[in-house]
Short mmCIF file of C-alpha atoms in Angstrom, two decimals:
data_model
loop_
_atom_site.label_atom_id
_atom_site.label_comp_id
_atom_site.label_asym_id
_atom_site.label_seq_id
_atom_site.Cartn_x
_atom_site.Cartn_y
_atom_site.Cartn_z
CA MET A 1 113.93 76.09 114.82
CA THR A 2 115.01 72.48 114.58
CA ASP A 3 112.83 69.53 113.66
CA ARG A 4 113.99 67.56 116.68
CA GLU A 5 113.77 68.82 120.23
CA SER A 6 116.19 67.96 123.02
CA GLU A 7 115.12 67.55 126.64
CA SER A 8 116.73 70.89 127.52
CA ASP A 9 114.77 72.55 124.71
CA GLY A 10 111.58 71.14 126.17
CA VAL A 11 112.43 72.54 129.59
CA ARG A 12 113.21 75.92 128.05
CA ARG A 13 109.88 75.96 126.27
CA ARG A 14 107.98 75.06 129.45
CA ASN A 15 109.75 77.82 131.34
CA ALA A 16 109.13 80.23 128.46
CA MET A 17 105.42 79.54 128.47
CA LYS A 18 105.34 80.02 132.24
CA ALA A 19 107.07 83.36 131.73
CA LEU A 20 104.54 84.29 129.07
CA GLY A 21 101.78 83.22 131.40
CA GLY A 22 99.61 82.02 128.55
CA VAL A 23 97.17 79.37 129.68
CA GLY A 24 95.75 79.75 126.18
CA ALA A 25 99.17 79.26 124.63
CA ALA A 26 99.81 76.16 126.67
CA GLY A 27 96.45 74.81 125.67
CA LEU A 28 97.19 75.44 122.02
CA LEU A 29 100.51 73.66 122.31
CA SER A 30 99.13 70.70 124.19
CA GLY A 31 96.41 70.36 121.59
CA CYS A 32 98.83 70.13 118.67
CA GLY A 33 101.18 67.45 119.86
CA SER A 34 103.56 69.54 121.96
CA ASN A 35 105.08 68.07 125.11
CA ILE A 36 104.29 71.25 127.06
CA ASP A 37 101.98 70.65 130.00
CA VAL A 38 98.74 72.57 130.30
CA LEU A 39 99.46 75.43 132.68
CA PRO A 40 96.96 76.82 135.15
CA GLY A 41 96.32 80.52 134.70
CA SER A 42 96.94 82.93 137.52
CA GLY A 43 95.29 86.10 136.29
CA SER A 44 97.20 89.36 136.05
CA ASP A 45 100.29 87.85 137.70
CA ASP A 46 100.88 86.02 134.43
CA ALA A 47 100.43 89.08 132.22
CA ARG A 48 103.35 90.26 130.12
CA ASN A 49 104.13 93.81 129.06
CA VAL A 50 103.82 94.32 125.31
CA VAL A 51 105.61 96.84 123.09
CA PHE A 52 104.36 96.91 119.51
CA ILE A 53 106.29 98.97 116.95
CA HIS A 54 104.33 99.38 113.73
CA SER A 55 105.92 101.07 110.74
CA ASP A 56 104.51 102.09 107.36
CA ASP A 57 105.31 100.67 103.90
CA HIS A 58 108.31 98.58 105.04
CA ARG A 59 108.65 95.60 102.74
CA TYR A 60 109.65 92.24 104.17
CA ASP A 61 113.10 91.91 102.61
CA PHE A 62 114.59 95.37 103.32
CA MET A 63 116.55 94.39 106.43
CA SER A 64 120.29 93.96 106.13
CA PHE A 65 120.39 90.50 107.73
CA MET A 66 118.13 89.17 104.99
CA ASP A 67 119.56 87.13 102.13
CA ALA A 68 116.81 87.69 99.56
CA PRO A 69 116.87 88.68 95.87
CA GLY A 70 115.41 92.12 96.61
CA THR A 71 117.58 93.08 99.61
CA PRO A 72 119.99 95.96 98.79
CA ASP A 73 123.60 95.11 99.58
CA PHE A 74 124.21 98.60 100.94
CA LEU A 75 121.25 98.78 103.36
CA GLU A 76 122.16 99.03 107.08
CA THR A 77 119.62 98.00 109.73
CA PRO A 78 121.77 96.96 112.72
CA ASN A 79 118.95 97.12 115.26
CA MET A 80 116.55 95.04 113.19
CA ASP A 81 119.45 92.63 112.73
CA ARG A 82 120.02 92.61 116.49
CA MET A 83 116.34 92.00 117.17
CA ALA A 84 116.37 88.99 114.86
CA ALA A 85 119.64 87.66 116.28
CA GLN A 86 118.55 88.02 119.91
CA GLY A 87 114.90 87.10 119.32
CA ALA A 88 112.75 85.69 116.53
CA HIS A 89 112.31 86.37 112.83
CA LEU A 90 108.99 85.28 111.37
CA ARG A 91 109.72 84.85 107.68
CA ASN A 92 106.29 84.39 106.10
CA VAL A 93 104.04 87.19 107.29
CA SER A 94 101.44 88.89 105.12
CA VAL A 95 98.65 91.44 105.46
CA GLY A 96 95.02 90.92 104.48
CA THR A 97 94.81 94.26 102.65
CA PRO A 98 98.05 96.03 101.66
CA LEU A 99 96.89 99.59 102.36
CA CYS A 100 97.30 101.82 105.43
CA ALA A 101 93.81 102.19 106.90
CA PRO A 102 92.46 98.67 106.17
CA SER A 103 95.64 97.04 107.45
CA ARG A 104 95.65 99.06 110.67
CA ALA A 105 91.99 98.25 111.22
CA SER A 106 92.84 94.54 110.87
CA VAL A 107 95.53 94.90 113.52
CA LEU A 108 93.14 96.64 115.92
CA THR A 109 90.22 94.23 115.42
CA GLY A 110 91.78 90.92 114.37
CA GLN A 111 89.43 90.94 111.37
CA TYR A 112 89.78 91.10 107.60
CA ALA A 113 88.69 94.24 105.71
CA ASN A 114 85.41 92.73 104.50
CA GLU A 115 84.55 92.06 108.16
CA HIS A 116 85.56 95.35 109.80
CA GLY A 117 84.45 97.42 106.79
CA VAL A 118 87.47 99.70 106.34
CA VAL A 119 88.33 98.96 102.72
CA ASP A 120 90.28 102.07 101.68
CA ASN A 121 91.88 105.25 103.03
CA GLN A 122 89.09 107.62 101.99
CA HIS A 123 85.96 106.31 103.71
CA PRO A 124 85.96 106.53 107.53
CA LYS A 125 83.95 104.16 109.65
CA THR A 126 82.89 104.59 113.26
CA ASP A 127 80.82 101.47 114.03
CA HIS A 128 83.22 98.67 114.81
CA VAL A 129 83.84 95.81 117.21
CA PRO A 130 85.98 96.57 120.26
CA PHE A 131 89.67 97.08 119.52
CA PHE A 132 91.90 94.59 121.30
CA HIS A 133 93.52 97.19 123.56
CA ARG A 134 90.17 97.75 125.31
CA TYR A 135 90.36 94.22 126.72
CA LEU A 136 93.83 95.00 128.06
CA THR A 137 92.58 98.19 129.69
CA ASP A 138 89.67 96.33 131.28
CA THR A 139 92.09 93.88 132.90
CA GLY A 140 94.35 96.52 134.46
CA TYR A 141 96.86 97.33 131.73
CA GLU A 142 98.25 100.83 131.35
CA THR A 143 98.15 101.66 127.64
CA ALA A 144 99.72 104.24 125.35
CA TYR A 145 99.29 104.98 121.65
CA ILE A 146 102.04 107.06 120.07
CA GLY A 147 102.10 107.79 116.35
CA LYS A 148 100.06 107.42 113.19
CA TRP A 149 96.44 106.30 113.59
CA HIS A 150 94.86 106.91 110.15
CA THR A 151 91.88 104.58 110.37
CA TYR A 152 88.16 104.65 111.18
CA GLN A 153 87.89 108.45 111.51
CA LEU A 154 89.40 111.22 109.42
CA ASP A 155 90.24 113.28 112.51
CA SER A 156 92.96 110.89 113.59
CA ALA A 157 94.50 113.46 115.90
CA LYS A 158 91.69 113.03 118.41
CA PRO A 159 92.49 110.76 121.37
CA ARG A 160 90.84 107.36 121.14
CA PRO A 161 89.03 105.75 124.08
CA GLY A 162 90.90 103.14 126.04
CA PHE A 163 94.38 104.65 125.87
CA ASP A 164 95.81 106.21 129.02
CA HIS A 165 98.33 108.21 127.00
CA TRP A 166 97.77 109.51 123.45
CA VAL A 167 100.17 111.14 120.99
CA SER A 168 99.07 111.30 117.35
CA PHE A 169 98.47 113.54 114.35
CA GLU A 170 95.88 114.03 111.66
CA GLY A 171 95.98 111.86 108.56
CA GLN A 172 99.42 111.00 107.21
CA GLY A 173 101.16 113.67 109.25
CA GLN A 174 104.40 115.40 108.27
CA TYR A 175 108.00 114.25 108.40
CA PHE A 176 109.25 117.58 109.71
CA ASP A 177 107.93 119.96 112.40
CA PRO A 178 104.65 118.11 113.02
CA THR A 179 101.60 119.32 114.90
CA LEU A 180 100.60 116.65 117.41
CA ASN A 181 97.68 115.94 119.69
CA VAL A 182 99.13 115.03 123.09
CA ASP A 183 96.40 113.83 125.43
CA GLY A 184 93.92 116.23 123.84
CA LYS A 185 96.24 119.23 123.58
CA ARG A 186 97.61 120.65 120.34
CA VAL A 187 101.41 120.62 120.45
CA LYS A 188 103.72 121.96 117.73
CA ARG A 189 107.09 120.20 117.66
CA LYS A 190 110.29 120.98 115.83
CA GLY A 191 112.29 118.15 114.36
CA TYR A 192 111.95 114.84 112.56
CA ILE A 193 108.80 112.80 113.15
CA THR A 194 110.49 109.41 113.71
CA ASP A 195 112.78 110.89 116.36
CA ILE A 196 109.94 112.79 118.03
CA LEU A 197 107.68 109.75 118.33
CA THR A 198 110.59 107.69 119.65
CA GLU A 199 111.25 110.33 122.28
CA TYR A 200 107.63 110.21 123.47
CA ALA A 201 107.78 106.40 123.60
CA ARG A 202 111.05 106.36 125.55
CA ASP A 203 109.82 108.99 128.01
CA TRP A 204 106.60 107.03 128.63
CA LEU A 205 108.54 103.83 129.24
CA ASP A 206 110.90 105.67 131.61
CA SER A 207 107.93 107.02 133.57
CA ARG A 208 106.63 103.55 134.36
CA ASP A 209 106.49 102.73 138.06
CA GLY A 210 106.04 98.99 137.59
CA ASP A 211 102.72 98.65 139.43
CA LYS A 212 100.75 97.67 136.31
CA PRO A 213 101.52 95.69 133.18
CA PHE A 214 101.63 97.97 130.15
CA PHE A 215 100.96 98.00 126.42
CA LEU A 216 102.75 100.49 124.16
CA PHE A 217 101.68 100.91 120.53
CA LEU A 218 104.36 102.94 118.70
CA ALA A 219 103.11 103.62 115.15
CA HIS A 220 105.63 105.35 112.90
CA LYS A 221 104.88 107.42 109.83
CA ALA A 222 108.10 106.14 108.26
CA ALA A 223 108.71 104.89 105.73
CA HIS A 224 105.59 106.18 104.00
CA ALA A 225 105.84 108.03 100.70
CA TRP A 226 106.91 110.52 99.95
CA PHE A 227 110.12 109.35 101.51
CA ARG A 228 112.02 111.98 103.48
CA PRO A 229 114.98 110.72 105.52
CA ALA A 230 116.28 112.39 108.64
CA PRO A 231 118.84 115.13 107.82
CA ARG A 232 121.63 113.01 109.30
CA HIS A 233 120.80 110.25 106.81
CA ARG A 234 120.11 112.37 103.73
CA ASN A 235 122.31 111.26 100.83
CA ARG A 236 123.81 108.38 102.83
CA TYR A 237 123.17 106.18 99.79
CA ALA A 238 123.45 108.86 97.09
CA ASN A 239 126.22 106.93 95.35
CA ALA A 240 125.11 103.43 96.24
CA PRO A 241 124.72 101.16 93.22
CA ILE A 242 121.17 99.92 92.66
CA GLU A 243 120.53 96.40 91.48
CA TYR A 244 117.28 96.71 89.57
CA PRO A 245 114.67 93.98 90.03
CA GLU A 246 114.77 91.33 87.33
CA THR A 247 111.08 91.87 86.61
CA MET A 248 111.44 95.64 86.18
CA ALA A 249 112.59 95.38 82.57
CA ASN A 250 109.98 96.25 79.97
CA THR A 251 110.17 92.93 78.13
CA LYS A 252 107.79 90.26 76.93
CA GLN A 253 109.02 87.99 79.71
CA THR A 254 108.10 90.53 82.39
CA TYR A 255 104.47 90.63 81.31
CA ALA A 256 104.04 87.13 79.91
CA GLY A 257 100.93 85.67 81.55
CA LYS A 258 100.24 88.86 83.53
CA PRO A 259 96.84 90.60 83.46
CA ASP A 260 96.73 93.62 81.16
CA TRP A 261 96.33 96.06 84.06
CA VAL A 262 99.87 95.32 85.26
CA ARG A 263 101.49 96.51 82.03
CA ARG A 264 99.17 99.54 81.83
CA GLN A 265 100.22 100.72 85.27
CA ARG A 266 103.82 100.92 84.14
CA ASN A 267 103.00 104.32 82.64
CA GLY A 268 100.68 105.38 85.48
CA VAL A 269 101.41 107.30 88.68
CA ARG A 270 102.55 104.12 90.45
CA GLY A 271 104.59 102.78 87.54
CA VAL A 272 108.32 103.05 86.97
CA ASN A 273 107.86 105.26 83.88
CA TYR A 274 105.78 107.98 85.57
CA LEU A 275 106.47 107.85 89.29
CA PHE A 276 104.09 109.96 91.36
CA GLY A 277 103.05 111.98 88.34
CA GLY A 278 106.56 112.18 86.91
CA ARG A 279 107.95 114.19 89.82
CA PHE A 280 111.11 112.12 90.16
CA GLY A 281 112.96 109.09 88.86
CA PHE A 282 113.27 105.57 90.15
CA ASP A 283 116.82 105.81 91.50
CA GLU A 284 115.96 108.81 93.67
CA LEU A 285 112.86 107.07 95.01
CA TYR A 286 114.76 103.89 95.80
CA ARG A 287 117.60 105.62 97.65
CA ARG A 288 115.25 107.91 99.60
CA TYR A 289 113.24 104.88 100.70
CA CYS A 290 116.35 103.15 102.04
CA GLU A 291 117.55 106.29 103.81
CA THR A 292 114.14 106.82 105.45
CA LEU A 293 114.39 103.34 106.99
CA LEU A 294 117.53 104.30 108.93
CA ALA A 295 115.85 106.45 111.60
CA LEU A 296 113.19 103.77 111.95
CA ASP A 297 115.93 101.24 112.68
CA GLU A 298 117.44 103.61 115.24
CA SER A 299 114.05 103.91 116.91
CA ILE A 300 113.90 100.14 117.36
CA GLY A 301 117.34 100.27 118.95
CA THR A 302 116.30 103.05 121.33
CA VAL A 303 113.27 101.08 122.53
CA MET A 304 115.30 97.88 122.96
CA ASN A 305 117.96 99.76 124.95
CA THR A 306 115.31 101.40 127.13
CA LEU A 307 113.78 98.03 127.97
CA ASP A 308 117.18 96.43 128.60
CA GLU A 309 118.61 99.23 130.74
CA SER A 310 115.46 99.56 132.86
CA GLY A 311 115.19 95.83 133.52
CA MET A 312 111.77 95.70 131.83
CA ALA A 313 112.95 93.52 128.94
CA ASP A 314 112.65 90.33 131.00
CA SER A 315 108.92 90.90 131.47
CA THR A 316 108.13 92.32 128.04
CA VAL A 317 107.34 90.99 124.58
CA MET A 318 108.52 93.45 121.93
CA VAL A 319 107.20 93.04 118.37
CA TYR A 320 108.07 94.92 115.19
CA THR A 321 106.16 94.85 111.89
CA SER A 322 104.70 97.08 109.16
CA ASP A 323 101.22 97.77 107.76
CA ASN A 324 102.12 96.51 104.28
CA GLY A 325 105.03 96.00 101.95
CA TYR A 326 106.13 98.22 99.10
CA THR A 327 106.89 97.25 95.54
CA LEU A 328 109.99 98.96 94.17
CA GLY A 329 110.10 98.24 90.47
CA GLU A 330 108.97 94.62 90.45
CA HIS A 331 106.70 94.02 87.41
CA GLY A 332 107.20 97.70 86.55
CA LEU A 333 105.16 98.77 89.58
CA VAL A 334 105.82 101.01 92.58
CA GLY A 335 103.67 101.02 95.72
CA LYS A 336 101.20 98.56 97.23
CA GLN A 337 97.56 97.41 96.89
CA THR A 338 98.43 94.30 94.86
CA ALA A 339 98.62 90.63 95.86
CA TYR A 340 102.25 90.28 94.77
CA GLU A 341 104.76 89.29 97.44
CA THR A 342 106.51 92.65 97.71
CA SER A 343 103.17 94.32 98.44
CA ILE A 344 101.54 91.90 100.89
CA ARG A 345 104.54 90.59 102.83
CA VAL A 346 105.93 92.46 105.83
CA PRO A 347 108.80 92.05 108.32
CA LEU A 348 108.00 90.55 111.71
CA LEU A 349 110.52 90.45 114.55
CA ALA A 350 109.93 89.54 118.19
CA TYR A 351 112.19 90.08 121.20
CA ALA A 352 111.69 88.69 124.72
CA PRO A 353 114.94 87.83 126.55
CA GLY A 354 114.74 84.61 128.52
CA THR A 355 111.56 83.64 126.72
CA ILE A 356 112.33 83.65 122.99
CA ALA A 357 115.54 81.79 122.17
CA PRO A 358 118.07 83.90 120.26
CA GLY A 359 118.05 83.27 116.53
CA THR A 360 114.59 81.69 116.45
CA VAL A 361 113.20 81.41 112.93
CA VAL A 362 109.51 80.78 112.30
CA ASN A 363 108.51 79.63 108.81
CA GLU A 364 104.77 79.18 109.32
CA GLN A 365 102.31 81.54 107.65
CA VAL A 366 101.13 84.45 109.80
CA SER A 367 98.71 87.27 108.92
CA ASN A 368 98.14 90.70 110.42
CA VAL A 369 94.76 89.53 111.76
CA ASP A 370 96.86 87.38 114.12
CA PHE A 371 98.35 90.30 116.07
CA ALA A 372 95.33 91.03 118.26
CA PRO A 373 94.94 87.45 119.57
CA THR A 374 98.72 87.21 120.07
CA PHE A 375 98.81 90.31 122.27
CA LEU A 376 95.75 89.15 124.17
CA GLU A 377 97.37 85.79 124.84
CA ALA A 378 100.55 87.49 126.02
CA ALA A 379 98.28 89.28 128.51
CA ASP A 380 96.70 85.95 129.52
CA GLN A 381 93.38 86.95 127.98
CA PRO A 382 91.06 84.90 125.73
CA THR A 383 90.43 85.72 122.09
CA PRO A 384 86.96 87.25 121.46
CA ASP A 385 84.60 85.39 119.15
CA HIS A 386 84.59 88.14 116.52
CA VAL A 387 88.35 87.80 115.90
CA SER A 388 89.34 85.85 112.77
CA GLY A 389 93.05 85.59 113.58
CA ARG A 390 94.90 83.14 115.80
CA SER A 391 97.76 83.75 118.21
CA PHE A 392 101.25 82.99 116.92
CA LEU A 393 102.70 83.15 120.43
CA PRO A 394 103.35 79.37 120.61
CA ALA A 395 105.60 79.56 117.55
CA LEU A 396 107.87 82.05 119.33
CA VAL A 397 108.76 79.45 121.98
CA GLY A 398 109.22 76.46 119.71
CA GLY A 399 105.68 75.17 119.37
CA LYS A 400 103.41 74.67 116.40
CA LEU A 401 100.41 76.77 115.49
CA SER A 402 96.99 75.30 116.07
CA GLY A 403 93.83 76.43 114.31
CA HIS A 404 95.67 78.56 111.76
CA ARG A 405 94.31 78.67 108.27
CA GLU A 406 96.04 79.85 105.15
CA PRO A 407 96.28 83.64 104.71
CA PHE A 408 93.76 85.50 102.57
CA TYR A 409 94.11 88.79 100.70
CA GLU A 410 91.65 91.37 99.40
CA SER A 411 92.16 94.73 97.72
CA TYR A 412 89.31 96.82 96.37
CA TRP A 413 89.19 98.99 93.26
CA GLY A 414 89.68 102.68 93.82
CA GLY A 415 92.16 105.20 95.10
CA VAL A 416 95.64 105.33 93.60
CA PRO A 417 96.55 103.37 91.60
CA LYS A 418 93.47 102.15 89.78
CA HIS A 419 93.50 98.38 89.87
CA PRO A 420 90.85 95.66 89.77
CA THR A 421 89.25 94.35 92.94
CA MET A 422 91.19 91.22 93.81
CA PHE A 423 91.11 88.36 96.28
CA GLY A 424 93.82 85.82 96.94
CA THR A 425 95.00 82.99 99.12
CA ARG A 426 98.09 80.89 99.65
CA ARG A 427 98.22 77.18 100.33
CA GLY A 428 101.68 75.75 100.89
CA ARG A 429 103.97 76.85 98.08
CA TYR A 430 101.16 78.06 95.79
CA LYS A 431 99.38 81.41 95.64
CA TYR A 432 96.15 82.08 93.79
CA ILE A 433 94.87 85.57 92.81
CA TRP A 434 91.28 85.97 91.61
CA TYR A 435 90.08 89.23 90.06
CA TYR A 436 86.55 90.62 90.11
CA GLY A 437 85.77 91.25 86.46
CA PRO A 438 87.16 90.24 83.06
CA VAL A 439 90.76 90.00 84.18
CA LYS A 440 93.19 87.11 83.79
CA ASN A 441 93.62 85.34 87.15
CA GLU A 442 97.03 84.21 88.47
CA LEU A 443 98.52 81.11 90.06
CA TYR A 444 102.15 80.90 91.17
CA ASP A 445 104.47 78.28 92.60
CA LEU A 446 106.37 80.53 95.00
CA GLN A 447 109.00 77.93 95.74
CA ALA A 448 110.00 77.38 92.10
CA ASP A 449 109.10 80.92 91.03
CA PRO A 450 109.63 83.38 93.92
CA LEU A 451 109.62 86.38 91.55
CA GLU A 452 106.10 85.48 90.31
CA GLN A 453 107.09 85.40 86.64
CA HIS A 454 105.37 82.24 85.46
CA ASN A 455 101.57 82.30 85.70
CA LEU A 456 100.33 78.69 85.92
CA ILE A 457 96.65 79.55 85.51
CA ASP A 458 96.32 78.00 82.05
CA GLU A 459 98.43 74.89 82.64
CA SER A 460 96.19 71.85 82.81
CA GLU A 461 98.32 69.90 85.30
CA HIS A 462 97.33 72.46 87.93
CA ASP A 463 93.58 72.26 87.28
CA ASP A 464 92.82 70.22 90.42
CA ARG A 465 94.91 72.49 92.60
CA LEU A 466 93.34 75.56 91.04
CA ASP A 467 89.81 74.23 91.62
CA ALA A 468 90.60 73.45 95.26
CA MET A 469 92.16 76.85 95.92
CA HIS A 470 89.32 78.67 94.17
CA ASP A 471 86.73 76.81 96.25
CA ARG A 472 88.69 77.49 99.44
CA LEU A 473 88.96 81.16 98.57
CA PHE A 474 85.23 81.49 98.02
CA ASP A 475 84.45 79.51 101.15
CA TRP A 476 86.33 82.23 103.00
CA ILE A 477 84.72 85.10 101.06
CA GLU A 478 81.22 83.77 101.67
CA SER A 479 81.72 82.70 105.28
CA ASP A 480 83.22 86.04 106.32
CA GLY A 481 80.56 88.10 104.59
CA GLY A 482 82.75 89.31 101.75
CA THR A 483 80.34 88.55 98.90
CA PRO A 484 78.90 92.10 98.62
CA ILE A 485 81.49 94.27 96.89
CA PRO A 486 81.82 97.54 98.87
CA LEU A 487 81.50 100.06 96.04
CA GLN A 488 83.02 103.46 96.75
CA ARG A 489 82.03 106.70 95.03
CA ASP A 490 85.09 108.47 93.60
CA ARG A 491 84.60 111.98 92.19
CA ARG A 492 88.25 112.66 91.51
CA GLY A 493 88.62 110.58 88.36
CA SER A 494 91.68 108.74 87.16
CA ASN A 495 95.21 109.96 87.83
CA ASP A 496 96.71 107.63 85.25
CA ARG A 497 97.81 110.36 82.85
CA LYS A 498 100.63 110.01 80.40
CA ARG A 499 104.03 111.24 81.45
CA PRO A 500 104.81 114.73 80.12
CA PRO A 501 108.11 114.99 78.26
CA ASN A 502 109.51 117.62 80.66
CA ALA A 503 108.66 115.81 83.92
CA PRO A 504 111.47 116.27 86.51
CA LYS A 505 113.46 113.21 87.56
CA THR A 506 114.33 114.24 91.12
CA ILE A 507 112.26 114.85 94.23
CA PRO A 508 111.70 118.55 95.02
CA ASP A 509 112.86 119.53 98.52
CA ASP A 510 109.29 120.39 99.55
CA PHE A 511 107.75 117.27 98.05
CA GLY A 512 107.24 115.49 101.36
CA SER A 513 105.03 118.26 102.71
CA ARG A 514 102.35 117.62 100.12
CA ARG A 515 99.41 115.32 100.71
CA GLY A 516 100.47 111.67 100.54
CA GLY A 517 98.57 108.70 99.18
#
């Protein structure tokens, strides 16, 4: 985006908002100084189709068009690159809780974890506010859910109300030869899960007759641990050189100013010294992760081609993101569930030919609670009162975001790895992390210190900023009902055992079939 707008840009934005049909979007733009006129709504005639591709554990900087310190030089994601080049790349997107079930619940409800109550992967919840897709169904949308559900109920294979077409599997599912629930019927499929889900999505799109607007939620298992690439991609990067993160080294500088729990996890099951119980080494993990992303990228290309070739692209908003990031060696850690950038930040790409200008870049802060109101606005529907997020649709067509507040983070003790309960927020270039208990808190200047190496918490010149961010954080915690800590009973005990001397350094061929975390 540019800071100055030409007259032709203004016309394009007006036409884009008319194409999107968002009376709400126009109102947001007119209320924040935009020169877009308030548009009258015209009901379902203004509704856009929506395709939402949601992956698992894809960190924000693992796309080949990115120029970031953590991006591997060898990684190839041509379809993600194409989506960014022909649409929009939202650069600063985070999740409220970097863990599968809580993050997915936030997408479905537009609420943070302390509001919707899904705080981990082990404790199902059935009493919840309506998911956003129900509002689409009520207004005439045809809806389909294809892929990983893994939230609210343990039996995630069961079809959920409000979807006209349902394809899913129980829990984390399997990378190869999965058993699926297809509209209530048990179906055993041969092949690779990313390809199979893409096939169901493409077939459903091809079956559309055009009488109704539609919403497709394609939720991939990839690239969840344990990483298992498609056979055609296996060993693609076997000889690729790995540039280790600067903060992976076991030095005083790495842990200077860090809470003690960070160093302790280095030798735990999600630390670089004892990965997943010592089953394999870091290089194998890193390469498998990159290879598993390749079929996911191909899936995005298949969906884009299907929309383009059918003529549906001109009436569709396509969005790609992930449920959380994934730390790969930074601070000696591997995985998620922390408030560090590699854990909470996710990719976000949007594609809508004729509506979103090619090469659009959005720098404003966006959270995963913002997806539900964005999709509702694309459908020309209002945002329900229980939703905490705000639509980012105006930013896709050159406007500014109105009513957005800084993102907040929360991650509760329990599960794997064992870490303190933590809350965080970002304001401008600064991020503050507050821990529940006797743990050293953290404050970072992400502009001067993007690798989060220099904790400013004890530096007196930041006292006023720290006080303001702490008060703002607790205003949010208290106002959204997050004061009670949701304690969870865990009978399994700690998995943070010491690494045995004979632990293997490579992934066994059958490793991906075991129960994932």
